[in-house]
Amino acid sequence: MDLTATTADLAAAATEVARLLPTRVFDPVLAGLVLRANRDGVELVGSDREHAVRLNRPATVHEDGAVLVPARPLADTLRGVEDDQVRLVVEGSRLAVRTSAARFALPVLDLASHPGVPPLPPVAGRMPSDVLTAALTPVAGATSKDDALPIFTGVRMLAVGDHLELIATDRYRMAFATVPWSAEGSLNVLAPAALMADVSRLPQHTVVTIHADEDRIALSWPGGSVSTTLLAAPFPDDRARKLLEAIIDSTVVVEADALAGAVRRATPYSGPHGSVTLQVEDSELRVRGSDPQTGESEESVKATIEGNRVTKTFQARYLADALRAFSGRRVELRIQDGLRSTVLTSQPGEDGVELKYLVVPLRTVA
């Protein structure tokens, strides 16, 4: 194999593949990156049997071929190269990375032992990458990082006609989004949030195809694809949806960015529990923080109020995450009495994404 490619392009692709692969494995083959060169360019492939990625990049190929090399050393080497162009050529048991003034050599691994990338499952539907990003980023952010409870580490994806419903929870907060899409099949899965969070890295202004079967889900776009195995745990759909049916005690409409800023400034005063308090007044929302050691903070944010004047205390970081999902828009807080959750929502944006975010209060102050 012998090829010349744009360094920045190749470095970015190698970094993406390396990021997906495990850092500690007994079999170094699973931490390897496959390079395949032909007249169409160069393909970069990585797989640890559970996750898989395939990226295509343009290249001038002097000699076709395929090689398996350690992924992270290759990515690190390419990121450090200052030349605009780089040449990769197999030299015996080494892959040489050549520039105008330097040569780096990586060991060649056993390509025959690599598991390869499974074929993509059947197509379920398509949508613009920007729309998918707008919906999946906040929903995936509401998942748990605790692998001991896999049901809460996934994003529930369900196709309902010409819309796709996304829902996720870590038991303390929940995000729900509805997005328009072009359905071409069925979709009813619980997908790992780790893959779904990667949607923010997809090329902008392109069309993403979602593939799924009983075992795997994949996202593909012109120039690449990622796939992973599904979570087997059943998601409590009915119970989760009922939580979004708020029995409203008070409704607050406020600029999301203004409230998020007040929460951010109150966080240094959030105390040992990291909590901030929202107090609903006649025409404003007061954001308070209190810490016996740091001191107190209080800030008023203009708001439109309907219903009772109530006070709620929230985990500051959960409330901040929820407000971030509505950045640039007016958000409606549907506050329920007692210890029931507060639902944040807004009118669908120009992209047609409808988002609801539920946050559980820490306590209620009369």
Tab-separated table of N, CA and C in Angstrom, residues 196-283:
chain	number	residue	atom	x	y	z
A	196	MET	N	-25.054	7.653	20.276
A	196	MET	CA	-25.971	8.725	19.937
A	196	MET	C	-25.357	10.102	20.196
A	197	ALA	N	-24.539	10.197	21.237
A	197	ALA	CA	-23.892	11.471	21.536
A	197	ALA	C	-22.927	11.884	20.429
A	198	ASP	N	-22.405	10.903	19.681
A	198	ASP	CA	-21.474	11.197	18.601
A	198	ASP	C	-22.148	11.897	17.420
A	199	VAL	N	-23.480	11.988	17.451
A	199	VAL	CA	-24.175	12.622	16.340
A	199	VAL	C	-23.745	14.074	16.171
A	200	SER	N	-23.302	14.711	17.268
A	200	SER	CA	-22.865	16.100	17.171
A	200	SER	C	-21.610	16.241	16.319
A	201	ARG	N	-20.914	15.132	16.082
A	201	ARG	CA	-19.703	15.156	15.270
A	201	ARG	C	-19.979	14.880	13.792
A	202	LEU	N	-21.241	14.625	13.460
A	202	LEU	CA	-21.567	14.340	12.072
A	202	LEU	C	-21.360	15.569	11.198
A	203	PRO	N	-21.056	15.366	9.909
A	203	PRO	CA	-20.927	16.513	9.010
A	203	PRO	C	-22.237	17.306	8.968
A	204	GLN	N	-22.120	18.616	9.021
A	204	GLN	CA	-23.308	19.463	8.996
A	204	GLN	C	-23.867	19.560	7.577
A	205	HIS	N	-25.159	19.865	7.523
A	205	HIS	CA	-25.854	20.087	6.245
A	205	HIS	C	-25.730	18.886	5.307
A	206	THR	N	-25.881	17.716	5.876
A	206	THR	CA	-25.930	16.502	5.064
A	206	THR	C	-27.100	15.652	5.540
A	207	VAL	N	-27.374	14.597	4.835
A	207	VAL	CA	-28.477	13.703	5.207
A	207	VAL	C	-27.913	12.472	5.902
A	208	VAL	N	-28.495	12.150	7.056
A	208	VAL	CA	-28.079	10.977	7.820
A	208	VAL	C	-29.119	9.878	7.652
A	209	THR	N	-28.658	8.673	7.398
A	209	THR	CA	-29.541	7.513	7.292
A	209	THR	C	-29.407	6.685	8.560
A	210	ILE	N	-30.543	6.320	9.138
A	210	ILE	CA	-30.558	5.478	10.328
A	210	ILE	C	-30.884	4.052	9.909
A	211	HIS	N	-30.043	3.114	10.329
A	211	HIS	CA	-30.216	1.699	10.021
A	211	HIS	C	-30.441	0.949	11.332
A	212	ALA	N	-31.256	-0.079	11.298
A	212	ALA	CA	-31.462	-0.866	12.524
A	212	ALA	C	-32.037	-2.233	12.206
A	213	ASP	N	-31.692	-3.199	13.056
A	213	ASP	CA	-32.349	-4.505	13.069
A	213	ASP	C	-32.491	-4.923	14.529
A	214	GLU	N	-32.643	-6.182	14.802
A	214	GLU	CA	-32.860	-6.628	16.181
A	214	GLU	C	-31.604	-6.546	17.042
A	215	ASP	N	-30.443	-6.422	16.419
A	215	ASP	CA	-29.189	-6.474	17.168
A	215	ASP	C	-28.372	-5.188	17.127
A	216	ARG	N	-28.458	-4.423	16.027
A	216	ARG	CA	-27.567	-3.281	15.849
A	216	ARG	C	-28.327	-2.061	15.355
A	217	ILE	N	-27.718	-0.884	15.617
A	217	ILE	CA	-28.179	0.365	15.042
A	217	ILE	C	-26.972	1.056	14.440
A	218	ALA	N	-27.193	1.774	13.353
A	218	ALA	CA	-26.094	2.450	12.666
A	218	ALA	C	-26.568	3.783	12.112
A	219	LEU	N	-25.638	4.717	12.021
A	219	LEU	CA	-25.853	5.989	11.343
A	219	LEU	C	-24.873	6.038	10.187
A	220	SER	N	-25.364	6.400	9.016
A	220	SER	CA	-24.472	6.518	7.868
A	220	SER	C	-24.725	7.836	7.156
A	221	TRP	N	-23.708	8.327	6.481
A	221	TRP	CA	-23.764	9.584	5.742
A	221	TRP	C	-22.741	9.497	4.623
A	222	PRO	N	-22.796	10.390	3.650
A	222	PRO	CA	-21.801	10.335	2.586
A	222	PRO	C	-20.391	10.458	3.156
A	223	GLY	N	-19.626	9.382	3.061
A	223	GLY	CA	-18.261	9.410	3.559
A	223	GLY	C	-18.013	8.629	4.829
A	224	GLY	N	-19.066	7.998	5.392
A	224	GLY	CA	-18.783	7.232	6.594
A	224	GLY	C	-20.001	6.634	7.255
A	225	SER	N	-19.744	5.859	8.320
A	225	SER	CA	-20.818	5.246	9.093
A	225	SER	C	-20.284	4.846	10.464
A	226	VAL	N	-21.183	4.792	11.463
A	226	VAL	CA	-20.862	4.247	12.776
A	226	VAL	C	-21.990	3.304	13.159
A	227	SER	N	-21.665	2.258	13.907
A	227	SER	CA	-22.695	1.309	14.323
A	227	SER	C	-22.336	0.733	15.679
A	228	THR	N	-23.330	0.182	16.362
A	228	THR	CA	-23.102	-0.427	17.668
A	228	THR	C	-24.207	-1.414	17.966
A	229	THR	N	-23.962	-2.273	18.947
A	229	THR	CA	-24.989	-3.222	19.370
A	229	THR	C	-26.029	-2.504	20.220
A	230	LEU	N	-27.257	-3.011	20.210
A	230	LEU	CA	-28.349	-2.421	20.962
A	230	LEU	C	-28.333	-2.891	22.408
A	231	LEU	N	-28.988	-2.125	23.269
A	231	LEU	CA	-29.195	-2.531	24.650
A	231	LEU	C	-30.410	-3.446	24.714
A	232	ALA	N	-30.318	-4.499	25.498
A	232	ALA	CA	-31.391	-5.489	25.534
A	232	ALA	C	-32.453	-5.165	26.585
A	233	ALA	N	-32.163	-4.240	27.502
A	233	ALA	CA	-33.098	-3.951	28.592
A	233	ALA	C	-34.368	-3.273	28.066
A	234	PRO	N	-35.549	-3.661	28.570
A	234	PRO	CA	-36.800	-3.020	28.141
A	234	PRO	C	-36.945	-1.642	28.781
A	235	PHE	N	-37.369	-0.651	28.003
A	235	PHE	CA	-37.514	0.714	28.511
A	235	PHE	C	-38.945	0.921	29.004
A	236	PRO	N	-39.139	1.579	30.180
A	236	PRO	CA	-40.489	1.784	30.730
A	236	PRO	C	-41.224	2.920	30.022
A	237	ASP	N	-41.660	2.677	28.795
A	237	ASP	CA	-42.258	3.731	27.975
A	237	ASP	C	-43.456	4.401	28.633
A	238	ASP	N	-44.440	3.605	29.034
A	238	ASP	CA	-45.689	4.174	29.553
A	238	ASP	C	-45.436	5.016	30.791
A	239	ARG	N	-44.632	4.515	31.690
A	239	ARG	CA	-44.354	5.252	32.921
A	239	ARG	C	-43.632	6.561	32.624
A	240	ALA	N	-42.679	6.523	31.703
A	240	ALA	CA	-41.929	7.728	31.358
A	240	ALA	C	-42.829	8.780	30.719
A	241	ARG	N	-43.705	8.358	29.822
A	241	ARG	CA	-44.585	9.312	29.144
A	241	ARG	C	-45.582	9.946	30.110
A	242	LYS	N	-46.028	9.214	31.104
A	242	LYS	CA	-46.978	9.769	32.071
A	242	LYS	C	-46.355	10.895	32.886
A	243	LEU	N	-45.036	10.825	33.093
A	243	LEU	CA	-44.361	11.871	33.835
A	243	LEU	C	-44.397	13.213	33.100
A	244	LEU	N	-44.527	13.173	31.781
A	244	LEU	CA	-44.579	14.401	30.991
A	244	LEU	C	-45.958	15.043	31.007
A	245	GLU	N	-46.959	14.320	31.489
A	245	GLU	CA	-48.316	14.854	31.566
A	245	GLU	C	-48.456	15.634	32.862
A	246	ALA	N	-47.955	16.854	32.866
A	246	ALA	CA	-47.881	17.654	34.085
A	246	ALA	C	-49.253	18.162	34.523
A	247	ILE	N	-49.514	18.049	35.820
A	247	ILE	CA	-50.671	18.696	36.440
A	247	ILE	C	-50.153	20.038	36.950
A	248	ILE	N	-50.367	21.082	36.174
A	248	ILE	CA	-49.648	22.339	36.372
A	248	ILE	C	-50.192	23.113	37.562
A	249	ASP	N	-49.271	23.512	38.445
A	249	ASP	CA	-49.601	24.377	39.579
A	249	ASP	C	-49.209	25.820	39.272
A	250	SER	N	-48.148	25.983	38.473
A	250	SER	CA	-47.694	27.306	38.075
A	250	SER	C	-46.962	27.197	36.745
A	251	THR	N	-47.168	28.191	35.862
A	251	THR	CA	-46.502	28.226	34.560
A	251	THR	C	-45.630	29.468	34.479
A	252	VAL	N	-44.374	29.286	34.122
A	252	VAL	CA	-43.426	30.386	34.012
A	252	VAL	C	-42.838	30.378	32.609
A	253	VAL	N	-42.965	31.503	31.902
A	253	VAL	CA	-42.361	31.644	30.576
A	253	VAL	C	-41.217	32.651	30.690
A	254	VAL	N	-40.030	32.231	30.298
A	254	VAL	CA	-38.839	33.046	30.507
A	254	VAL	C	-37.841	32.784	29.386
A	255	GLU	N	-36.932	33.742	29.160
A	255	GLU	CA	-35.852	33.524	28.202
A	255	GLU	C	-34.900	32.483	28.775
A	256	ALA	N	-34.687	31.412	28.044
A	256	ALA	CA	-33.860	30.316	28.551
A	256	ALA	C	-32.445	30.773	28.877
A	257	ASP	N	-31.860	31.607	28.017
A	257	ASP	CA	-30.480	32.042	28.249
A	257	ASP	C	-30.376	32.930	29.485
A	258	ALA	N	-31.386	33.779	29.719
A	258	ALA	CA	-31.365	34.654	30.897
A	258	ALA	C	-31.438	33.825	32.175
A	259	LEU	N	-32.321	32.836	32.192
A	259	LEU	CA	-32.435	31.994	33.373
A	259	LEU	C	-31.185	31.132	33.557
A	260	ALA	N	-30.649	30.630	32.451
A	260	ALA	CA	-29.430	29.814	32.532
A	260	ALA	C	-28.272	30.626	33.101
A	261	GLY	N	-28.170	31.894	32.701
A	261	GLY	CA	-27.114	32.750	33.241
A	261	GLY	C	-27.256	32.963	34.737
A	262	ALA	N	-28.494	33.174	35.193
A	262	ALA	CA	-28.728	33.362	36.623
A	262	ALA	C	-28.389	32.093	37.406
A	263	VAL	N	-28.743	30.923	36.854
A	263	VAL	CA	-28.415	29.655	37.503
A	263	VAL	C	-26.901	29.466	37.566
A	264	ARG	N	-26.226	29.816	36.488
A	264	ARG	CA	-24.764	29.688	36.460
A	264	ARG	C	-24.113	30.573	37.523
A	265	ARG	N	-24.620	31.807	37.683
A	265	ARG	CA	-24.037	32.723	38.670
A	265	ARG	C	-24.381	32.320	40.108
A	266	ALA	N	-25.475	31.574	40.269
A	266	ALA	CA	-25.849	31.111	41.610
A	266	ALA	C	-25.127	29.835	42.015
A	267	THR	N	-24.575	29.121	41.038
A	267	THR	CA	-23.956	27.820	41.314
A	267	THR	C	-22.808	27.891	42.321
A	268	PRO	N	-21.937	28.931	42.302
A	268	PRO	CA	-20.888	28.982	43.338
A	268	PRO	C	-21.435	29.066	44.758
A	269	TYR	N	-22.711	29.397	44.881
A	269	TYR	CA	-23.350	29.491	46.196
A	269	TYR	C	-24.338	28.343	46.412
A	270	SER	N	-24.154	27.251	45.687
A	270	SER	CA	-25.143	26.163	45.705
A	270	SER	C	-24.977	25.196	46.867
A	271	GLY	N	-23.944	25.389	47.668
A	271	GLY	CA	-23.803	24.602	48.880
A	271	GLY	C	-23.340	23.182	48.643
A	272	PRO	N	-23.309	22.385	49.705
A	272	PRO	CA	-22.785	21.011	49.603
A	272	PRO	C	-23.620	20.102	48.716
A	273	HIS	N	-24.900	20.436	48.530
A	273	HIS	CA	-25.764	19.614	47.680
A	273	HIS	C	-25.828	20.123	46.239
A	274	GLY	N	-25.145	21.215	45.957
A	274	GLY	CA	-25.147	21.762	44.599
A	274	GLY	C	-26.521	22.189	44.139
A	275	SER	N	-27.294	22.825	45.020
A	275	SER	CA	-28.690	23.145	44.704
A	275	SER	C	-28.924	24.638	44.562
A	276	VAL	N	-29.877	24.981	43.695
A	276	VAL	CA	-30.346	26.356	43.557
A	276	VAL	C	-31.870	26.349	43.697
A	277	THR	N	-32.419	27.462	44.149
A	277	THR	CA	-33.852	27.570	44.386
A	277	THR	C	-34.480	28.573	43.430
A	278	LEU	N	-35.602	28.200	42.821
A	278	LEU	CA	-36.393	29.097	41.980
A	278	LEU	C	-37.644	29.495	42.756
A	279	GLN	N	-37.834	30.800	42.906
A	279	GLN	CA	-39.001	31.320	43.616
A	279	GLN	C	-39.846	32.098	42.631
A	280	VAL	N	-41.088	31.639	42.403
A	280	VAL	CA	-42.000	32.270	41.456
A	280	VAL	C	-42.686	33.445	42.137
A	281	GLU	N	-42.499	34.666	41.571
A	281	GLU	CA	-43.149	35.875	42.077
A	281	GLU	C	-44.177	36.357	41.052
A	282	ASP	N	-44.678	37.606	41.217
A	282	ASP	CA	-45.748	38.100	40.346
A	282	ASP	C	-45.309	38.243	38.888
A	283	SER	N	-44.154	38.798	38.632
A	283	SER	CA	-43.706	39.012	37.253
A	283	SER	C	-42.228	38.699	37.083
